[in-house]
Coordinates of N, CA and C and ligand atoms in Angstrom, one line a residue:
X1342 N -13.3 -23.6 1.2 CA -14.0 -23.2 2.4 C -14.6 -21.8 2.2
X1343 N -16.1 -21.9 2.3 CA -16.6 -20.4 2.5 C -15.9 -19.9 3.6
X1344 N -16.3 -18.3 3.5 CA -15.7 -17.0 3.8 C -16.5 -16.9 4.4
X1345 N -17.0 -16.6 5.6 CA -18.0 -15.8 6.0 C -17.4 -14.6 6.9
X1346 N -18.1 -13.6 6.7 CA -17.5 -12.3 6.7 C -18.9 -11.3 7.7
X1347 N -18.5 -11.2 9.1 CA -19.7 -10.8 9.6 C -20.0 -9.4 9.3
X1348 N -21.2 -8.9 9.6 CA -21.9 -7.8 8.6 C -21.1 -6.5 9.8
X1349 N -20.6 -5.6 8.6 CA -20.0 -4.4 9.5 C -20.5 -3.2 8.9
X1350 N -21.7 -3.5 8.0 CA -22.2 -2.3 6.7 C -22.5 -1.0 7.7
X1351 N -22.4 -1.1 8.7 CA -22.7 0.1 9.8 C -21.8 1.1 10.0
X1352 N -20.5 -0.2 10.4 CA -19.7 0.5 11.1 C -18.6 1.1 9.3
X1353 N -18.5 0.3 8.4 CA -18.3 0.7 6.9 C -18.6 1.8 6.9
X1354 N -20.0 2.3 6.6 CA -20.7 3.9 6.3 C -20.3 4.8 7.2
X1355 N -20.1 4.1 8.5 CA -19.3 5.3 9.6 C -18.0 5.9 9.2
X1356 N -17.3 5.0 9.0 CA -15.6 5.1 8.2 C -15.5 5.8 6.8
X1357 N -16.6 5.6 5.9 CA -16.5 6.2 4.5 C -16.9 7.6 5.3
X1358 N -18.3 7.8 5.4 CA -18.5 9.2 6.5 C -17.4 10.2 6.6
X1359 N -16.7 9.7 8.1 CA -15.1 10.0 8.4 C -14.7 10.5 7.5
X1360 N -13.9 9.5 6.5 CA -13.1 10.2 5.4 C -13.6 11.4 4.7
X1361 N -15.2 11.0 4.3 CA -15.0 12.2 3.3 C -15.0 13.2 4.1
X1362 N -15.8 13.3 5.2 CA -15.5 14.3 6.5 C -13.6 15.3 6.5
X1363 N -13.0 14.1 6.5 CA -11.6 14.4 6.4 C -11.2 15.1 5.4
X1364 N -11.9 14.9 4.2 CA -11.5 15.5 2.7 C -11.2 14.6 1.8
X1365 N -11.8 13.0 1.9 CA -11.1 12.2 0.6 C -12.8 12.3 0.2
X1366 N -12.5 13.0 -1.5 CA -13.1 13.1 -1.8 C -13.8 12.1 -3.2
X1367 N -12.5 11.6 -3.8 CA -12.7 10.4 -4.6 C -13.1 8.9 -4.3
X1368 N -14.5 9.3 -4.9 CA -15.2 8.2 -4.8 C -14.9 6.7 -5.1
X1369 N -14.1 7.0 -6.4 CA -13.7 4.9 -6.6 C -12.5 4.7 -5.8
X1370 N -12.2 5.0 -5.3 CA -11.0 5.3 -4.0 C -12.3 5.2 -2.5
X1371 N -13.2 5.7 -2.0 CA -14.0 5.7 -1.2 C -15.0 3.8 -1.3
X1372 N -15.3 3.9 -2.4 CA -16.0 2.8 -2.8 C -15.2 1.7 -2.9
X1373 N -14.0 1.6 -3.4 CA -13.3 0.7 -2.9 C -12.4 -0.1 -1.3
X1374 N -12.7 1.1 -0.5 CA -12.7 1.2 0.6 C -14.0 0.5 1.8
X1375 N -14.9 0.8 1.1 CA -16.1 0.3 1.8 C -16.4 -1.4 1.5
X1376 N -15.6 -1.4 0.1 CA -15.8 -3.0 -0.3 C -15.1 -4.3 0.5
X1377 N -13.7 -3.6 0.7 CA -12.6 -4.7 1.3 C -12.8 -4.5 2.8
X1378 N -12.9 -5.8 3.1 CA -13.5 -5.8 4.6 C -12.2 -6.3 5.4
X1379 N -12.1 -4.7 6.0 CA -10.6 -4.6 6.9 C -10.2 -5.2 8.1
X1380 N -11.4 -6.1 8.3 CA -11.2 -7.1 9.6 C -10.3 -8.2 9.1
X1381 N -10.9 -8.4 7.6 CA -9.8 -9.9 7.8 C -8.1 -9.7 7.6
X1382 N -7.7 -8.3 7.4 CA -6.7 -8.4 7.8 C -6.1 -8.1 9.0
X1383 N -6.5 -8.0 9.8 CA -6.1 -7.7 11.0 C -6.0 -8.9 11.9
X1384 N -5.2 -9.1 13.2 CA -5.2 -9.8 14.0 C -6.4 -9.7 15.1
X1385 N -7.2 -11.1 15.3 CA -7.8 -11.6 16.1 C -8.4 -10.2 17.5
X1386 N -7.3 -9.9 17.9 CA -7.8 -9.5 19.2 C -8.0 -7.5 18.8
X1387 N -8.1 -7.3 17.5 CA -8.5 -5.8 17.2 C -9.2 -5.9 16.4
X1388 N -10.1 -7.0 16.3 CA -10.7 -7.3 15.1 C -11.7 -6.0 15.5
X1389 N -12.1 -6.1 16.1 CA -13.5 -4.9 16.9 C -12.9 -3.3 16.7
X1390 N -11.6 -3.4 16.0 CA -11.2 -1.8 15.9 C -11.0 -1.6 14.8
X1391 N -11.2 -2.7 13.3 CA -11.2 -2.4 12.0 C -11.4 -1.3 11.7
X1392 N -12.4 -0.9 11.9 CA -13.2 0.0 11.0 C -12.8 1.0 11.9
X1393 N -12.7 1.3 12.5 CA -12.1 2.8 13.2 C -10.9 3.2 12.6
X1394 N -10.8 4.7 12.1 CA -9.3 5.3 11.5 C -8.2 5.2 12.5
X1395 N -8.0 4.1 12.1 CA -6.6 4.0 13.6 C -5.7 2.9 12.9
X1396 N -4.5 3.3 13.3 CA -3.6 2.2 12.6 C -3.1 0.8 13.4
X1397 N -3.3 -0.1 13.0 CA -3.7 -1.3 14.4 C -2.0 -2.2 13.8
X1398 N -1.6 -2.9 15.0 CA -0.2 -4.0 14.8 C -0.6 -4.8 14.2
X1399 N 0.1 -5.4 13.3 CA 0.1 -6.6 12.9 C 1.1 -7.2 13.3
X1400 N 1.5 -8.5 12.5 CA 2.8 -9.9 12.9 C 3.6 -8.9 12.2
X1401 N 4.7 -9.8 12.9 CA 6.4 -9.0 13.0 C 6.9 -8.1 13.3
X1402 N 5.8 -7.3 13.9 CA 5.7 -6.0 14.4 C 6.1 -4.9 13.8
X1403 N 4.7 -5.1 13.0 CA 4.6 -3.6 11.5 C 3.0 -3.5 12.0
X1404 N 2.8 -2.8 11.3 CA 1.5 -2.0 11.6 C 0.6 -2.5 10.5
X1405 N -0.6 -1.9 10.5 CA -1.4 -1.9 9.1 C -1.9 -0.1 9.0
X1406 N -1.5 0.3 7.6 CA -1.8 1.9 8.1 C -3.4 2.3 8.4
X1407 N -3.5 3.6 9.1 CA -4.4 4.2 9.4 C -5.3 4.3 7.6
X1408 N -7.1 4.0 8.1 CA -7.6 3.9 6.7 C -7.2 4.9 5.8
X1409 N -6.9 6.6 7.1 CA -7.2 7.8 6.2 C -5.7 8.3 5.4
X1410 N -5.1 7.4 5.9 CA -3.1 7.2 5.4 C -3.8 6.5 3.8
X1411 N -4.3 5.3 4.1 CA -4.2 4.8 2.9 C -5.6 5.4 2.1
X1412 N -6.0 6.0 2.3 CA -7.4 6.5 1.1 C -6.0 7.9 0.8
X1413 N -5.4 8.4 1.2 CA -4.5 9.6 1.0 C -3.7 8.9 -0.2
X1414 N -2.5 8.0 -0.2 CA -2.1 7.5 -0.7 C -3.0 6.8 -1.9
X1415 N -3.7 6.2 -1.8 CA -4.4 5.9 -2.5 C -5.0 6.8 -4.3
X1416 N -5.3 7.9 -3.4 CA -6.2 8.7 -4.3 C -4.9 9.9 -4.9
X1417 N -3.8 9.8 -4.5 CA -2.7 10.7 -4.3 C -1.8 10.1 -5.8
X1418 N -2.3 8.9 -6.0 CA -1.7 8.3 -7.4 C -2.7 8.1 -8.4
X1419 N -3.7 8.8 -8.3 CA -4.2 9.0 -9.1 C -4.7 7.7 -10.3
X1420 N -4.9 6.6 -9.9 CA -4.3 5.5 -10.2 C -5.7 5.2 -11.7
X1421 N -5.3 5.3 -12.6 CA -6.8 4.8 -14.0 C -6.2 3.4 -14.0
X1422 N -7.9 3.1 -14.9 CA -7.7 1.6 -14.6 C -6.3 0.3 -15.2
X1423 N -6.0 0.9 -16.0 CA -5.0 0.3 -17.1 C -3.5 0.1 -16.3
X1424 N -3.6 1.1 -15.1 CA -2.5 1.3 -14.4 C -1.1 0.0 -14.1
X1425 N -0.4 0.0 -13.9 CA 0.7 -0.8 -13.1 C 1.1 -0.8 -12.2
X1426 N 0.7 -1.0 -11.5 CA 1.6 -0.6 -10.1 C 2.4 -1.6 -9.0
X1427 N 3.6 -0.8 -8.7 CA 4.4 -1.4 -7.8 C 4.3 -1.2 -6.4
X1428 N 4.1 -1.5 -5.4 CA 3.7 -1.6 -4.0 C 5.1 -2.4 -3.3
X1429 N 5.9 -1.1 -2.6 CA 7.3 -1.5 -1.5 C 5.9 -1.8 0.0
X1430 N 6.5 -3.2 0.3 CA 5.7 -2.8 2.0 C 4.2 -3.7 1.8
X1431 N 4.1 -4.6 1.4 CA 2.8 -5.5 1.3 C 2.0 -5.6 2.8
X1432 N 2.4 -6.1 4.0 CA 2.3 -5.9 5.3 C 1.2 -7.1 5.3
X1433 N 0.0 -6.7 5.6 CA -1.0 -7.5 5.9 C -1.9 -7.5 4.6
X1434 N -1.3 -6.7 3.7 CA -1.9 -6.6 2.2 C -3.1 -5.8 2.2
X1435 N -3.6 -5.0 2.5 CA -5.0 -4.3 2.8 C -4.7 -3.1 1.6
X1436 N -3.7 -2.3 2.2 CA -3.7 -1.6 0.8 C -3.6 -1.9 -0.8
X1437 N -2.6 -3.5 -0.3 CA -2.7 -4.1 -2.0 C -4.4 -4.5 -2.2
X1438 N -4.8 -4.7 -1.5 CA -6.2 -5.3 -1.9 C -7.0 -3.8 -2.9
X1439 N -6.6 -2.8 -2.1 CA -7.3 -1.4 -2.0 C -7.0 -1.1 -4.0
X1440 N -5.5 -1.0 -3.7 CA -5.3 -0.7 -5.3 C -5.7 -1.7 -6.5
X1441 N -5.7 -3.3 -6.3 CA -6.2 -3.9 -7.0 C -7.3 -3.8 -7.8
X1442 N -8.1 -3.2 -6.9 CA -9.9 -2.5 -7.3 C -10.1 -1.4 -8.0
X1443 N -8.8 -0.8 -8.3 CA -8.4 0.3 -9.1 C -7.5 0.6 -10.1
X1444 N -6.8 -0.2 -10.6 CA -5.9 -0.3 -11.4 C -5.9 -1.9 -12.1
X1445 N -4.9 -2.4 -13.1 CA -4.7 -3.3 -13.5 C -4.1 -4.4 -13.0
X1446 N -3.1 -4.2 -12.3 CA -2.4 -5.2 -12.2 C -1.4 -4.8 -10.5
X1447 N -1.0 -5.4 -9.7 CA -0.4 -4.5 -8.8 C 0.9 -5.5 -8.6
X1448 N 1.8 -5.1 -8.0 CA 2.7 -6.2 -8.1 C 3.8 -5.1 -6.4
X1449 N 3.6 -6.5 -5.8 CA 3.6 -6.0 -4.3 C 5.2 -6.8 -3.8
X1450 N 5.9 -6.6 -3.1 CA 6.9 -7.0 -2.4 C 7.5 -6.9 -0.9
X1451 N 6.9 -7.9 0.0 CA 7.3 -7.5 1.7 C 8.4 -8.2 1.9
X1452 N 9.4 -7.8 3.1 CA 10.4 -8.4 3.1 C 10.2 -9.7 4.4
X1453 N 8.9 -9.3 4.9 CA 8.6 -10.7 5.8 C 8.2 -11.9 5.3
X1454 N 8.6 -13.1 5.3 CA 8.0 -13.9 4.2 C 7.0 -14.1 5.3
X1455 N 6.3 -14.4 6.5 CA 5.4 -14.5 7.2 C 4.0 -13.6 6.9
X1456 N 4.2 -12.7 6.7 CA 3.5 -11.8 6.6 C 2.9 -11.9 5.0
X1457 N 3.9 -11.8 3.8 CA 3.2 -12.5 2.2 C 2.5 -13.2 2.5
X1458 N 2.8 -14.5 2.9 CA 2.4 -15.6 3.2 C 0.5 -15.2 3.4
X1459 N 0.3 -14.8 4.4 CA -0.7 -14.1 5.4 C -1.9 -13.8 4.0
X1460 N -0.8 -12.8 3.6 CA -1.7 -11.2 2.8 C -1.7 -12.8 1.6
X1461 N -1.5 -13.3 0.7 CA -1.6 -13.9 -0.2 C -2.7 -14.9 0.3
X1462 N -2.8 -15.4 0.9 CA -4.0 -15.8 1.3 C -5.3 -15.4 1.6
X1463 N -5.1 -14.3 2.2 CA -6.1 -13.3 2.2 C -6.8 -12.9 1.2
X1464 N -6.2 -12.4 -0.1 CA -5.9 -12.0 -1.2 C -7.3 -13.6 -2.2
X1465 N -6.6 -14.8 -2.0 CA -7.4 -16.1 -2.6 C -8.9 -16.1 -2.0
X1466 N -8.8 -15.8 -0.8 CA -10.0 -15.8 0.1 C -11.3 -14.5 -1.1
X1467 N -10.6 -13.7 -0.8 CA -11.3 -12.1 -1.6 C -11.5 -12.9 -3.3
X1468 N -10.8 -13.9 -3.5 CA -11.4 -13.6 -4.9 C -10.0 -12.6 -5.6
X1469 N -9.3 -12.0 -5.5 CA -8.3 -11.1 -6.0 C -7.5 -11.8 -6.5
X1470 N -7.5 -11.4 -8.2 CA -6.9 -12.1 -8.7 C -5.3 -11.3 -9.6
X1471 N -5.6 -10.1 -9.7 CA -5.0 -9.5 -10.3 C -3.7 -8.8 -9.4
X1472 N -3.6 -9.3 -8.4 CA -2.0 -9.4 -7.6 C -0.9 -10.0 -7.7
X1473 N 0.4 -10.1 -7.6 CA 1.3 -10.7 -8.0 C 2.3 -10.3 -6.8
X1474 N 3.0 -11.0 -5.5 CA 3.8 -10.6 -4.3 C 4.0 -11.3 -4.2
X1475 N 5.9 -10.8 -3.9 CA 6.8 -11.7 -3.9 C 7.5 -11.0 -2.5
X1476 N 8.4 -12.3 -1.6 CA 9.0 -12.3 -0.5 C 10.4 -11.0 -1.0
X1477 N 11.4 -9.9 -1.2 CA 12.4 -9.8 -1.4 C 12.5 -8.3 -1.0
X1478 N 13.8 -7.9 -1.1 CA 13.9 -6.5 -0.9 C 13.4 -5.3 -1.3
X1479 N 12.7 -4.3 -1.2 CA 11.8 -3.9 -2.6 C 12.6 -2.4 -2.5
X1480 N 13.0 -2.3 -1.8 CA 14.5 -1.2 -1.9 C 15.4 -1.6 -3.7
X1481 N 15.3 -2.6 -3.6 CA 16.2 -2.7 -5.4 C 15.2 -2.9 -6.1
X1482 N 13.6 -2.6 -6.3 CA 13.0 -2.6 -7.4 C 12.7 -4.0 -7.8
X1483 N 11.4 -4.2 -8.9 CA 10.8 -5.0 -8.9 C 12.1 -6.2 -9.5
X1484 N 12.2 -7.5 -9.3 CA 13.6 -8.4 -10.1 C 13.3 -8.8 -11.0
X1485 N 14.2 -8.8 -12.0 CA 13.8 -9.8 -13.6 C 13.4 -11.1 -12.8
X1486 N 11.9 -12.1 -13.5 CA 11.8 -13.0 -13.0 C 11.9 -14.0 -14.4
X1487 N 12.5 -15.3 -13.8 CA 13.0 -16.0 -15.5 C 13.1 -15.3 -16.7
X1488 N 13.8 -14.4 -16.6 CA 13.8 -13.3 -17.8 C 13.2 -12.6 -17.9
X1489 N 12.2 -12.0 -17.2 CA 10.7 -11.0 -17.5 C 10.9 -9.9 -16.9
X1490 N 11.1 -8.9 -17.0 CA 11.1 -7.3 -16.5 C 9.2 -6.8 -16.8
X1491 N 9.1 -6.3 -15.5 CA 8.3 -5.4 -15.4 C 8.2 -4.3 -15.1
X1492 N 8.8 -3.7 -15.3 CA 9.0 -1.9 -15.2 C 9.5 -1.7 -16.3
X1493 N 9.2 -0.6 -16.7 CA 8.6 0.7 -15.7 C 7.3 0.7 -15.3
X1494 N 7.2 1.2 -14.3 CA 5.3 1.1 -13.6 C 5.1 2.5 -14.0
X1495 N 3.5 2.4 -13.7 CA 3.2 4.0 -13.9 C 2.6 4.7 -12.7
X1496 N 3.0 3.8 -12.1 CA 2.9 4.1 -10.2 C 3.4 3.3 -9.5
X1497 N 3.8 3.5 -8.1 CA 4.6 3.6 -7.2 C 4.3 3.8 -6.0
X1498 N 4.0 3.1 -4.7 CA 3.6 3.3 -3.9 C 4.4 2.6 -2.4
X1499 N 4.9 3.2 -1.9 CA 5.7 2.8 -0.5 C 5.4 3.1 0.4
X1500 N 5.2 1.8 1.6 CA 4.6 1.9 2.6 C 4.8 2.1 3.8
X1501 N 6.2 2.1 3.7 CA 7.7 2.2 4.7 C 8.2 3.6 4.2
X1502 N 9.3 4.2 5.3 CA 10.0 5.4 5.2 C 10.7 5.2 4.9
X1503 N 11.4 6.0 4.1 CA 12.6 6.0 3.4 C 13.1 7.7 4.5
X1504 N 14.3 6.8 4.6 CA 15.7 8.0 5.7 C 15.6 9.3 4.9
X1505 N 16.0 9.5 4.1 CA 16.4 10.7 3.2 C 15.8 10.6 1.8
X1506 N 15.5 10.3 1.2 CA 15.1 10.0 -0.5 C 14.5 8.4 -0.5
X1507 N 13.9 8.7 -2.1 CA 13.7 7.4 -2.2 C 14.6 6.4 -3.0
X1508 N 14.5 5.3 -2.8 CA 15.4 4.5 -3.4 C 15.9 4.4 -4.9
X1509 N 17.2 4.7 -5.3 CA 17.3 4.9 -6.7 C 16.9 4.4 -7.3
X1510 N 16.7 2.9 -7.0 CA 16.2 1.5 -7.7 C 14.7 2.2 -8.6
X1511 N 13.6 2.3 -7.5 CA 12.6 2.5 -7.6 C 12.5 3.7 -8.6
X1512 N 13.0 4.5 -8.4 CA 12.9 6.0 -9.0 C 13.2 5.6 -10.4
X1513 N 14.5 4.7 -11.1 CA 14.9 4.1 -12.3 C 13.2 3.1 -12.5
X1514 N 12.7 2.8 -11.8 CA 11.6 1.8 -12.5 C 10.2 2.5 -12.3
X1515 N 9.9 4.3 -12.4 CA 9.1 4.7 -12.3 C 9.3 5.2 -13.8
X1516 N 7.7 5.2 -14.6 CA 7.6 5.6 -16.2 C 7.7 7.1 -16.1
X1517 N 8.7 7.2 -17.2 CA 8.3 8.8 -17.2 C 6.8 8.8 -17.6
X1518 N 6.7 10.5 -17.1 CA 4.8 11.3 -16.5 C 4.4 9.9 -15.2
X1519 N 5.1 9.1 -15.0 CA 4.7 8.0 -13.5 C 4.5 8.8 -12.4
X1520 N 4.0 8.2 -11.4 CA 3.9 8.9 -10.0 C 4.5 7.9 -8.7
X1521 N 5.2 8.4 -7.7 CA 5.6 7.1 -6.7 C 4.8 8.1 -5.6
X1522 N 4.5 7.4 -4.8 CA 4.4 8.1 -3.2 C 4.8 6.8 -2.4
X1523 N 5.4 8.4 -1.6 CA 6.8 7.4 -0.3 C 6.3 8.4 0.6
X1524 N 6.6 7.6 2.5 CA 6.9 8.3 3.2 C 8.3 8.8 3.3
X1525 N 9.1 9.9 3.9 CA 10.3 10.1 3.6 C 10.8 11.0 5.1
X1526 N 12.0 10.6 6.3 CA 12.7 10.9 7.0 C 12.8 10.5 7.8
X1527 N 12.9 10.8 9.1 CA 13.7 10.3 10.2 C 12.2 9.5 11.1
X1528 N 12.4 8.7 12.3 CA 11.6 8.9 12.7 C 10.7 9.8 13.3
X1529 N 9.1 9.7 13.3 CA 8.3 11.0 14.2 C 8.2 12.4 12.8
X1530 N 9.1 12.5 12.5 CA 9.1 13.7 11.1 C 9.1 13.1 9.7
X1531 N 8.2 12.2 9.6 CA 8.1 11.5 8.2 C 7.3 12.6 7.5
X1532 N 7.7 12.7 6.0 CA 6.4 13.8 5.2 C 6.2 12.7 4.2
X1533 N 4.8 12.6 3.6 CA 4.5 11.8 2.8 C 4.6 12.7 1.1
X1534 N 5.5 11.7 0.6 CA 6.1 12.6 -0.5 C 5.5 12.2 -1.8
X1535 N 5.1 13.4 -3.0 CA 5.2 12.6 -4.3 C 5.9 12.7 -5.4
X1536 N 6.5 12.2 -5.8 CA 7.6 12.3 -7.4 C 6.9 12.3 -8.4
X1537 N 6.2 13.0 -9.3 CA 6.3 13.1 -10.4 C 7.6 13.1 -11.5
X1538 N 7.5 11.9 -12.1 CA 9.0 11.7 -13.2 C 8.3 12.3 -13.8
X1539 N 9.1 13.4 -14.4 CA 9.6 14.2 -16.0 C 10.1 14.2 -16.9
X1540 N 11.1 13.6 -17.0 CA 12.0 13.3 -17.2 C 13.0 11.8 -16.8
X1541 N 13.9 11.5 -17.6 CA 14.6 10.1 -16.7 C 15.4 10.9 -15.9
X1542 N 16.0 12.3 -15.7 CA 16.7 13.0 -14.5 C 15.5 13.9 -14.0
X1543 N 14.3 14.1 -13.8 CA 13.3 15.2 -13.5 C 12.3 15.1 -12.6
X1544 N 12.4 15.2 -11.6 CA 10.9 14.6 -10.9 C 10.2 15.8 -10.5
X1545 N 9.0 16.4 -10.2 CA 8.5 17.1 -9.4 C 7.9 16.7 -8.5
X1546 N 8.2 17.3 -7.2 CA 8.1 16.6 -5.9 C 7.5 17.5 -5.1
X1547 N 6.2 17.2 -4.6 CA 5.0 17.7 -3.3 C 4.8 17.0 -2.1
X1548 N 4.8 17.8 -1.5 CA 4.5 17.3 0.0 C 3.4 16.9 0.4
X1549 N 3.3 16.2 1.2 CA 1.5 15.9 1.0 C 0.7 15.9 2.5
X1550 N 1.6 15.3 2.9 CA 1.2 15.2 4.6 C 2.5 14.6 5.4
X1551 N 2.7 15.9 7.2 CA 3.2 14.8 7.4 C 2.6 13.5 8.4
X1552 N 3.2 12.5 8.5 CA 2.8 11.1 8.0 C 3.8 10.2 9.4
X1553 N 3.7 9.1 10.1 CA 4.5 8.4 11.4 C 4.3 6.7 10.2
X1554 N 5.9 6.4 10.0 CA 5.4 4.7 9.0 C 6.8 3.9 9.5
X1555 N 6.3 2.6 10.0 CA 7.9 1.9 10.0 C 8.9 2.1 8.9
X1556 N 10.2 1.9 9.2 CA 10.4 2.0 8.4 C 11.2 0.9 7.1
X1557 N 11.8 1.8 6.0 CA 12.1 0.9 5.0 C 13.7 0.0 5.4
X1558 N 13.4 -0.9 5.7 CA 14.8 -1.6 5.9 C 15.2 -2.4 5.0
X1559 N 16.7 -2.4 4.1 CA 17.3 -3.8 3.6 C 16.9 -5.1 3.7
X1560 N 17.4 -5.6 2.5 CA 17.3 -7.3 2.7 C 16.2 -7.9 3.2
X1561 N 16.3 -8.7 2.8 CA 14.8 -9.3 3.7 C 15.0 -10.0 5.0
X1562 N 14.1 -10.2 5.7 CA 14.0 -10.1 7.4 C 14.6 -11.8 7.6
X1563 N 15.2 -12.2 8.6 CA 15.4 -13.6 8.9 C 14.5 -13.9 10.2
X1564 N 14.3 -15.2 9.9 CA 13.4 -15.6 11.4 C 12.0 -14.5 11.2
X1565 N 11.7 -14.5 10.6 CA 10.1 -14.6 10.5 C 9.9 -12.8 10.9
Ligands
SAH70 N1 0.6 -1.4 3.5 C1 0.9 -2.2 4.7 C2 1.9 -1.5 5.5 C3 2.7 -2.4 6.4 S1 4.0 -1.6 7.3 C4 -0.3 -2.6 5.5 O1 -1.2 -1.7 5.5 O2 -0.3 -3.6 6.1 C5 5.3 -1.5 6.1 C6 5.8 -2.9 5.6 O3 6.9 -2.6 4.7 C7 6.2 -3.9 6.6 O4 5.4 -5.1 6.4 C8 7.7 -4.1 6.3 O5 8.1 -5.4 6.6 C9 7.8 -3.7 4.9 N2 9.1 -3.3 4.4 C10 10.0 -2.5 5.0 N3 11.1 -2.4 4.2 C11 10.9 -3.2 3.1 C12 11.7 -3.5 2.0 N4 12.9 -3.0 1.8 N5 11.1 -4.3 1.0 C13 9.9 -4.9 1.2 N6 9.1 -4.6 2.3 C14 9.6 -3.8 3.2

């Protein structure tokens, strides 16, 4: 079944505008932004608020972040094309779409299986083929699948808050010279954080913005 995808090239150039307005200044980060058309992940009755920097609900009651969250994050990993990356927090998939267009390979994990479901389909619709999301906890890091390890990544990207630090899991499956960005603390005082690994005990760690993100919870969700 065609896609048809109604014309928003207006309200697009308004939103790239915005950002650089804001300060995102990288363009294949910008231009990737303008490509993925952020209506179709969103729910039905906000479809008319896509394109506005605003962070809109999705199912199971998670959000999809604000554009100018994800062009931050985005451009904050610095991501070349060869890249790996691991993505805690898939949601409605909009940012996995984002990094796909930028890196090699992305490899995403939500704990809603309702919501995979969703973004994985989304995902066939676009043509994106270089994704790989699976239903499970991403608090313990990507899992051996039939014997296959994929980490270390050489980025890292969480979309949920983490209480106090990030998960050790994750931190062990970041390459050394890798980069993760997490949001990190309590509710309302989240700071969006980045680890540079240095070392397998070393990170250097910047603050970036602070940042409001559901947060990272255990296990995966039951009942949908
Ligand atoms: N990038 C997403 C953000 C969704 S909100 C988007 O723009 O749509 C954060 C997501 O992280 C939610 O979907 C939530 O279910 C998921 N999440 C929280 N803790 C998790 C965990 N331990 N493992 C995997 N996903 C998790």
């Amino acid at each position: 079944m065609a896609l048809t995808i109604p014309d928003t090239t207006a309200k697009r150039i308004r939103l790239i505008m915005h950002l650089r307005k804001e300060g995102i200044t990288d363009t294949a980060v910008l231009a990737a932004m303008e490509k993925i058309p952020r209506e179709i992940f969103v729910p039905e009755a906000v479809r008319h608020q896509a394109w506005d920097d605003i962070a809109l609900p999705i199912a199971c009651g998670q959000t999809i972040s604000q554009p100018f969250i994800v062009a931050t994050m985005t451009a904050a990993l610095d991501l070349k094309a060869n890249d790996k990356v691991l993505e805690i927090g898939t949601g409605c998939g909009y940012q996995t779409a984002i990094l796909a267009q930028l890196c090699r390979r992305v490899y995403s994990i939500e704990r809603h299986k309702p919501l995979l479901k969703e973004a994985e389909a989304r995902f066939r619709e676009l043509n994106i083929t270089n994704i790989v999301a699976i239903c499970a906890d991403g608090m313990k890091g990507w899992p051996t699948i039939h014997g296959v390890d994929q980490a270390p990544f050489d980025k890292i990207i969480v979309t949920a808050a983490a209480r106090e630090k990030p998960p050790q899991a994750l931190l062990d499956q970041l390459k050394i010279g890798g980069m993760m960005i997490i949001p990190v603390g309590e509710n309302g005082q989240q700071v969006l954080r980045r680890y540079k690994k240095e070392s397998e005990e070393a990170f250097a760690v910047k603050d970036v913005l602070p940042v409001r993100f559901v947060p990272l919870l255990p296990d995966t969700a039951t009942g949908g």
